[in-house]
Coordinates of C-alpha atoms and ligand atoms in Angstrom, one line a residue:
X1 CA 9.3 -21.6 -10.4
X2 CA 12.1 -20.8 -7.9
X3 CA 11.4 -17.1 -7.0
X4 CA 8.5 -15.2 -5.5
X5 CA 8.1 -13.0 -8.6
X6 CA 8.3 -15.8 -11.3
X7 CA 5.9 -18.1 -9.1
X8 CA 3.5 -15.4 -8.6
X9 CA 3.6 -14.5 -12.3
X10 CA 2.8 -18.0 -13.3
X11 CA -0.6 -17.4 -11.5
X12 CA -1.1 -14.0 -13.0
X13 CA -0.1 -11.9 -9.9
X14 CA 2.7 -9.7 -9.0
X15 CA 4.9 -10.0 -5.8
X16 CA 6.3 -6.8 -4.3
X17 CA 8.0 -5.3 -1.5
X18 CA 8.2 -2.0 0.1
X19 CA 11.6 -0.5 -0.2
X20 CA 13.6 2.5 1.0
X21 CA 15.7 4.4 -1.5
X22 CA 18.7 4.9 0.9
X23 CA 19.0 1.0 1.2
X24 CA 19.4 0.5 -2.8
X25 CA 23.2 0.8 -2.3
X26 CA 23.2 -2.2 0.0
X27 CA 24.1 -5.2 -2.1
X28 CA 22.6 -7.7 0.0
X29 CA 19.4 -5.7 0.1
X30 CA 19.2 -5.1 -3.6
X31 CA 20.3 -8.6 -4.5
X32 CA 17.3 -10.1 -2.8
X33 CA 15.1 -7.3 -4.4
X34 CA 16.1 -7.9 -7.9
X35 CA 16.0 -11.6 -7.4
X36 CA 12.7 -12.1 -5.9
X37 CA 10.5 -9.2 -6.5
X38 CA 8.6 -7.7 -9.6
X39 CA 6.8 -4.7 -7.9
X40 CA 7.9 -2.1 -5.4
X41 CA 6.2 0.3 -3.2
X42 CA 8.2 3.4 -1.7
X43 CA 8.0 2.9 2.1
X44 CA 8.1 6.6 2.6
X45 CA 9.6 8.5 -0.5
X46 CA 6.2 9.4 -2.2
X47 CA 4.4 10.5 0.9
X48 CA 3.2 14.1 1.2
X49 CA 5.9 15.3 3.7
X50 CA 8.6 13.8 1.3
X51 CA 7.2 15.2 -1.9
X52 CA 6.2 18.6 -0.8
X53 CA 8.1 19.6 2.3
X54 CA 7.2 23.3 1.5
X55 CA 3.9 24.3 -0.2
X56 CA 4.2 24.4 -3.9
X57 CA 7.8 23.0 -3.8
X58 CA 7.9 19.5 -4.9
X59 CA 10.9 17.1 -4.4
X60 CA 11.0 13.9 -6.2
X61 CA 14.7 12.8 -5.8
X62 CA 14.3 9.9 -3.5
X63 CA 11.1 8.7 -5.2
X64 CA 12.8 8.8 -8.5
X65 CA 15.5 6.6 -7.2
X66 CA 12.9 4.0 -6.5
X67 CA 11.0 4.4 -9.9
X68 CA 14.3 4.4 -11.8
X69 CA 15.4 1.2 -10.0
X70 CA 12.1 -0.3 -10.6
X71 CA 12.0 0.6 -14.4
X72 CA 15.7 -0.5 -15.0
X73 CA 14.8 -4.0 -13.6
X74 CA 11.3 -4.4 -15.1
X75 CA 9.5 -4.0 -11.8
X76 CA 5.9 -2.3 -11.4
X77 CA 5.6 0.7 -8.9
X78 CA 2.7 0.9 -6.4
X79 CA 2.4 4.7 -5.7
X80 CA 2.1 5.2 -1.8
X81 CA 0.4 7.5 -1.0
X82 CA -1.2 10.7 -2.3
X83 CA -3.4 11.7 0.7
X84 CA -3.0 10.4 4.4
X85 CA -3.7 12.1 7.5
X86 CA -0.1 10.9 8.9
X87 CA 3.2 12.2 7.5
X88 CA 1.6 15.3 6.3
X89 CA 4.2 18.2 5.9
X90 CA 4.1 20.5 9.0
X91 CA 2.7 23.5 6.6
X92 CA -0.4 21.1 5.9
X93 CA -0.8 20.3 9.5
X94 CA -1.6 23.7 10.3
X95 CA -4.2 24.4 7.4
X96 CA -7.8 23.8 7.3
X97 CA -11.0 24.6 5.2
X98 CA -10.9 25.7 1.7
X99 CA -7.2 26.4 1.7
X100 CA -6.4 23.1 2.9
X101 CA -8.7 21.5 0.4
X102 CA -7.1 23.3 -2.5
X103 CA -3.6 22.3 -1.3
X104 CA -4.9 18.7 -1.0
X105 CA -6.0 18.6 -4.7
X106 CA -3.1 20.5 -5.8
X107 CA -0.9 17.9 -4.3
X108 CA -2.7 14.9 -5.7
X109 CA -2.6 16.6 -9.2
X110 CA 0.9 17.5 -9.2
X111 CA 2.4 14.3 -7.9
X112 CA 0.1 12.0 -10.0
X113 CA 1.0 14.1 -13.1
X114 CA 4.8 13.9 -12.2
X115 CA 4.6 10.2 -12.1
X116 CA 2.1 9.8 -14.9
X117 CA 2.6 6.5 -16.8
X118 CA 5.1 5.1 -14.2
X119 CA 2.7 3.9 -11.5
X120 CA 0.8 0.7 -11.8
X121 CA -1.5 1.5 -8.8
X122 CA -1.8 4.6 -6.6
X123 CA -2.8 4.5 -3.1
X124 CA -5.0 7.7 -3.6
X125 CA -6.2 7.7 0.0
X126 CA -4.8 5.9 2.8
X127 CA -6.5 5.2 6.3
X128 CA -9.3 7.4 6.3
X129 CA -11.7 5.4 8.3
X130 CA -11.8 5.2 12.1
X131 CA -10.9 2.1 14.1
X132 CA -13.6 0.3 16.3
X133 CA -17.2 -0.1 15.7
X134 CA -18.6 3.3 14.6
X135 CA -17.9 2.8 10.8
X136 CA -17.1 6.5 10.8
X137 CA -14.6 8.4 9.0
X138 CA -11.3 9.1 10.9
X139 CA -11.3 12.6 12.3
X140 CA -8.3 14.6 10.6
X141 CA -7.9 18.0 9.0
X142 CA -8.4 16.2 5.7
X143 CA -11.8 14.9 6.8
X144 CA -12.9 18.2 8.3
X145 CA -12.5 19.9 4.7
X146 CA -15.6 17.9 3.9
X147 CA -16.9 14.3 3.5
X148 CA -16.4 14.5 -0.3
X149 CA -12.6 14.8 0.0
X150 CA -12.0 11.1 -0.9
X151 CA -14.1 11.1 -3.9
X152 CA -12.5 14.6 -4.9
X153 CA -9.0 13.1 -4.7
X154 CA -10.0 10.2 -6.9
X155 CA -11.3 12.3 -9.6
X156 CA -8.1 14.4 -9.3
X157 CA -5.9 11.3 -9.6
X158 CA -7.8 9.9 -12.6
X159 CA -7.5 13.1 -14.5
X160 CA -3.8 13.4 -13.9
X161 CA -2.9 9.8 -14.7
X162 CA -5.8 7.9 -16.5
X163 CA -3.9 4.7 -16.8
X164 CA -3.0 4.3 -13.2
X165 CA -5.2 1.9 -11.1
X166 CA -6.7 3.9 -8.3
X167 CA -6.8 2.3 -4.8
X168 CA -8.2 3.1 -1.4
X169 CA -5.9 1.6 1.2
X170 CA -6.4 0.8 4.9
X171 CA -5.4 -1.4 8.0
X172 CA -7.9 -3.3 10.2
X173 CA -10.0 -3.8 7.2
X174 CA -8.7 -7.3 6.6
X175 CA -11.5 -9.2 8.1
X176 CA -15.2 -8.7 7.8
X177 CA -15.9 -6.0 10.7
X178 CA -17.5 -2.5 11.1
X179 CA -14.5 -0.7 9.7
X180 CA -14.1 -2.8 6.6
X181 CA -17.8 -2.8 6.1
X182 CA -17.8 1.1 6.0
X183 CA -15.1 0.9 3.5
X184 CA -17.0 -1.5 1.4
X185 CA -20.2 0.6 1.5
X186 CA -18.0 3.6 0.3
X187 CA -16.7 1.5 -2.5
X188 CA -20.2 0.3 -3.4
X189 CA -21.3 3.9 -3.5
X190 CA -18.5 5.1 -5.5
X191 CA -19.1 2.5 -8.2
X192 CA -22.8 3.3 -8.2
X193 CA -22.0 6.9 -8.8
X194 CA -19.1 6.5 -11.1
X195 CA -16.4 7.9 -8.9
X196 CA -13.2 6.4 -10.3
X197 CA -12.0 3.7 -8.1
X198 CA -10.4 0.6 -9.3
X199 CA -8.9 -1.3 -6.4
X200 CA -8.8 -1.6 -2.6
X201 CA -5.6 -2.3 -0.8
X202 CA -5.7 -4.4 2.4
X203 CA -2.4 -3.6 4.4
X204 CA -2.5 -7.1 6.4
X205 CA -0.2 -6.1 9.2
X206 CA -0.9 -9.2 11.2
X207 CA -0.2 -10.7 14.6
X208 CA 0.6 -14.3 14.7
X209 CA -2.5 -15.4 12.9
X210 CA -4.6 -14.2 9.9
X211 CA -8.3 -13.6 10.2
X212 CA -10.5 -16.7 9.4
X213 CA -12.7 -14.6 7.0
X214 CA -9.7 -12.9 5.1
X215 CA -10.5 -14.6 1.8
X216 CA -14.4 -13.9 2.3
X217 CA -13.5 -10.3 2.8
X218 CA -11.3 -10.0 -0.1
X219 CA -13.9 -11.7 -2.3
X220 CA -16.7 -9.4 -1.2
X221 CA -14.8 -6.3 -2.2
X222 CA -13.9 -8.0 -5.5
X223 CA -17.6 -8.7 -6.1
X224 CA -18.1 -5.0 -6.2
X225 CA -16.1 -4.8 -9.2
X226 CA -12.8 -3.7 -7.9
X227 CA -9.4 -5.4 -7.8
X228 CA -8.0 -6.2 -4.5
X229 CA -4.3 -6.2 -3.4
X230 CA -2.5 -7.2 -0.3
X231 CA -0.6 -4.0 0.0
X232 CA 1.7 -4.2 3.3
X233 CA 1.8 -7.7 4.5
X234 CA 3.9 -8.6 7.5
X235 CA 3.2 -11.5 10.3
X236 CA 4.8 -11.5 13.6
X237 CA 7.4 -14.3 14.2
X238 CA 6.2 -17.1 16.1
X239 CA 5.5 -20.9 15.5
X240 CA 2.7 -20.1 13.2
X241 CA 4.5 -17.5 11.0
X242 CA 5.1 -19.8 7.9
X243 CA 1.5 -21.2 8.1
X244 CA 0.0 -17.9 8.3
X245 CA 2.0 -16.5 5.4
X246 CA 0.8 -19.8 3.4
X247 CA -2.8 -18.9 4.4
X248 CA -2.5 -15.4 3.2
X249 CA -0.9 -16.4 0.0
X250 CA -3.6 -18.9 -0.6
X251 CA -6.3 -16.3 0.2
X252 CA -5.1 -14.1 -2.7
X253 CA -4.8 -16.9 -5.1
X254 CA -8.3 -18.0 -4.3
X255 CA -9.8 -14.6 -5.3
X256 CA -9.4 -14.1 -9.1
X257 CA -9.5 -10.2 -8.7
X258 CA -6.7 -10.3 -6.1
X259 CA -4.0 -9.1 -8.4
X260 CA -0.9 -9.0 -6.3
X261 CA 0.9 -9.3 -2.9
X262 CA 3.3 -6.7 -1.4
X263 CA 5.4 -7.5 1.8
X264 CA 6.3 -4.6 3.9
X265 CA 10.0 -4.7 3.8
X266 CA 12.5 -7.3 2.7
X267 CA 14.7 -8.4 5.7
X268 CA 13.5 -8.5 9.3
X269 CA 16.0 -5.8 10.1
X270 CA 14.3 -3.5 7.4
X271 CA 10.9 -3.9 9.1
X272 CA 9.0 -1.0 10.9
X273 CA 7.9 -3.5 13.5
X274 CA 11.1 -3.6 15.6
X275 CA 11.7 -6.8 17.3
X276 CA 8.6 -8.8 15.6
X277 CA 10.9 -10.3 12.8
X278 CA 7.7 -10.3 10.6
X279 CA 9.2 -10.6 7.1
X280 CA 10.3 -13.5 4.6
X281 CA 14.1 -13.0 5.0
X282 CA 16.2 -12.8 8.2
X283 CA 18.3 -9.9 9.0
X284 CA 21.3 -11.5 7.2
X285 CA 19.2 -11.9 4.1
X286 CA 18.7 -15.7 4.4
X287 CA 15.3 -17.1 3.3
X288 CA 13.1 -18.0 6.3
X289 CA 10.4 -20.8 6.7
X290 CA 8.0 -18.2 5.9
X291 CA 9.6 -17.6 2.6
X292 CA 9.5 -21.3 1.6
X293 CA 5.8 -21.4 2.6
X294 CA 4.9 -18.5 0.4
X295 CA 6.9 -20.1 -2.5
X296 CA 5.2 -23.3 -2.2
X297 CA 1.8 -21.8 -1.8
X298 CA 2.4 -19.8 -5.1
X299 CA 3.5 -23.0 -6.9
X300 CA 0.8 -25.3 -5.6
X301 CA -2.0 -26.5 -7.8
Ligands
G3I401 O1 14.2 10.0 7.6 C1 14.2 10.4 9.0 C2 15.5 10.7 9.5 O2 16.1 11.6 8.8 C3 15.4 11.1 11.1 O3 16.6 11.1 11.6 C4 14.6 9.9 11.6 C5 14.4 10.4 13.2 O4 13.1 9.9 13.7 O5 13.4 9.8 11.2 C6 13.4 9.4 9.7 O6 12.1 9.3 9.2 C7 11.4 8.1 9.6 C8 10.9 7.4 8.5 O7 10.1 6.4 8.9 C9 12.1 6.8 7.7 O8 12.8 5.8 8.4 C10 10.2 8.5 10.5 O9 10.5 9.1 11.8 C11 9.3 7.3 10.8 O10 8.1 8.0 11.4 C12 8.8 6.9 9.6 O11 8.1 5.7 9.7 C13 7.3 5.2 8.7 C14 6.0 5.2 9.0 O12 4.9 4.7 8.0 C15 5.4 6.6 9.3 O13 4.1 6.6 9.9 C16 7.7 3.7 8.3 O14 9.1 3.6 7.8 C17 6.8 3.1 7.4 O15 7.2 1.7 7.4 C18 5.4 3.2 7.7 O16 4.7 2.8 6.9 C19 3.1 2.8 7.1 C20 2.5 2.9 5.8 O17 2.9 4.1 5.1 C21 0.9 3.0 6.0 N1 0.5 1.8 6.7 C22 1.2 1.7 7.9 C23 2.7 1.5 7.7 C24 3.2 1.2 9.1 O18 3.1 2.1 10.0

C-alpha cells in the first residue's frame, strides 16, 4: 500500500501519531494526519494538569477535539496518560497520603468513565520506574501513597472502561536492562495475581540507533501474555535515521503481539526534541527518507 496506515493495516497493525489539538486547524498538518495515520495520541490534552486543573473540576474541551477528529476520520485513540508524576496539576503536587490516593483514583475513574468506549488503549500509568540499575520505583508523591498505587489505578480503569486495553508505558525500557526487567517483573506479578493489565508501551525515544535487543525485549514482554506497542517513537536525524526507523518497524512486525506503532509527532517542527528532526516528515510536511524506509518495511514480505 502507499500510506503508513494502509500498509500497517495489511499487517494487522495500526500506525499512529501524537497530535496537538491546536494544530488541527493547520491544513498541512491535518492533511498528513488524515492521509497517513489511523490512530492518534493526545500529546498533552488528556494529562492530569489538562483534564483536572482544579480538583474535582474536569475540562475535556481540548481532548474532545482530538477524539472528535479521530472518530470523524475512523482513527483509533490511545489515551495518554491517567497517572504520571510529571504534569500533575499544582493542587495535586502539593498533596500526599490518603488524600492524594483518593484524588488519584477519582481522577482515573472520572477520566476513564468520561471517555468510556472511545479509547482503544489507555496509558493508565506512565513512567513509574527509576532510571539506572536499581530496578526501583521512581520516587514521587504518587509512589509515596503506597507501592500498590499502580495496581489500584489499573483496577479503577478497568471498572470505568472495561473495553479499553490498559497499558503501562515507560522510556529507557526499550532494551533488556535493569529498568525494563523491573517493569517485566511487575507485569509478570500482575498477570499472576489477576491485576488487569493488557499491554505495555515502549516509548522508544531513540538517539541515532535502536537497541540491538529491542525485538527480543518486546518479545519477552509479549510472552507474558500482554500486547506490546511502540508508543512514542522518534529517532534523531543523522545518516542512520532511515535505517533505524526501518529496524524499529521490523522489530514490531516480527513480534505477533506488537499491535501498533505511534510516532511522537508528525513534522520535525512538531517534535518536542527541538533541533533533532526526529520524525518522518520535514518541517514543510515533505516525506523524509525515514518515511520511505518505514513504508517499505511495512510493505515487505
Ligand atoms: O500550553 C502551554 C502554553 O500555554 C505556555 O505558554 C507554554 C509556556 O511554556 O507552555 C505550554 O505547555 C507546554 C506543553 O508541552 C504544550 O506545548 C509545556 O510547557 C511543556 O512542558 C509541554 O511539553 C510536553 C511534555 O511531554 C511535558 O512533559 C511535550 O509537548 C510532550 O511531547 C511531552 O511528551 C512526553 C510524554 O507525555 C511522555 N513521555 C515523554 C514525552 C516527551 O517528553
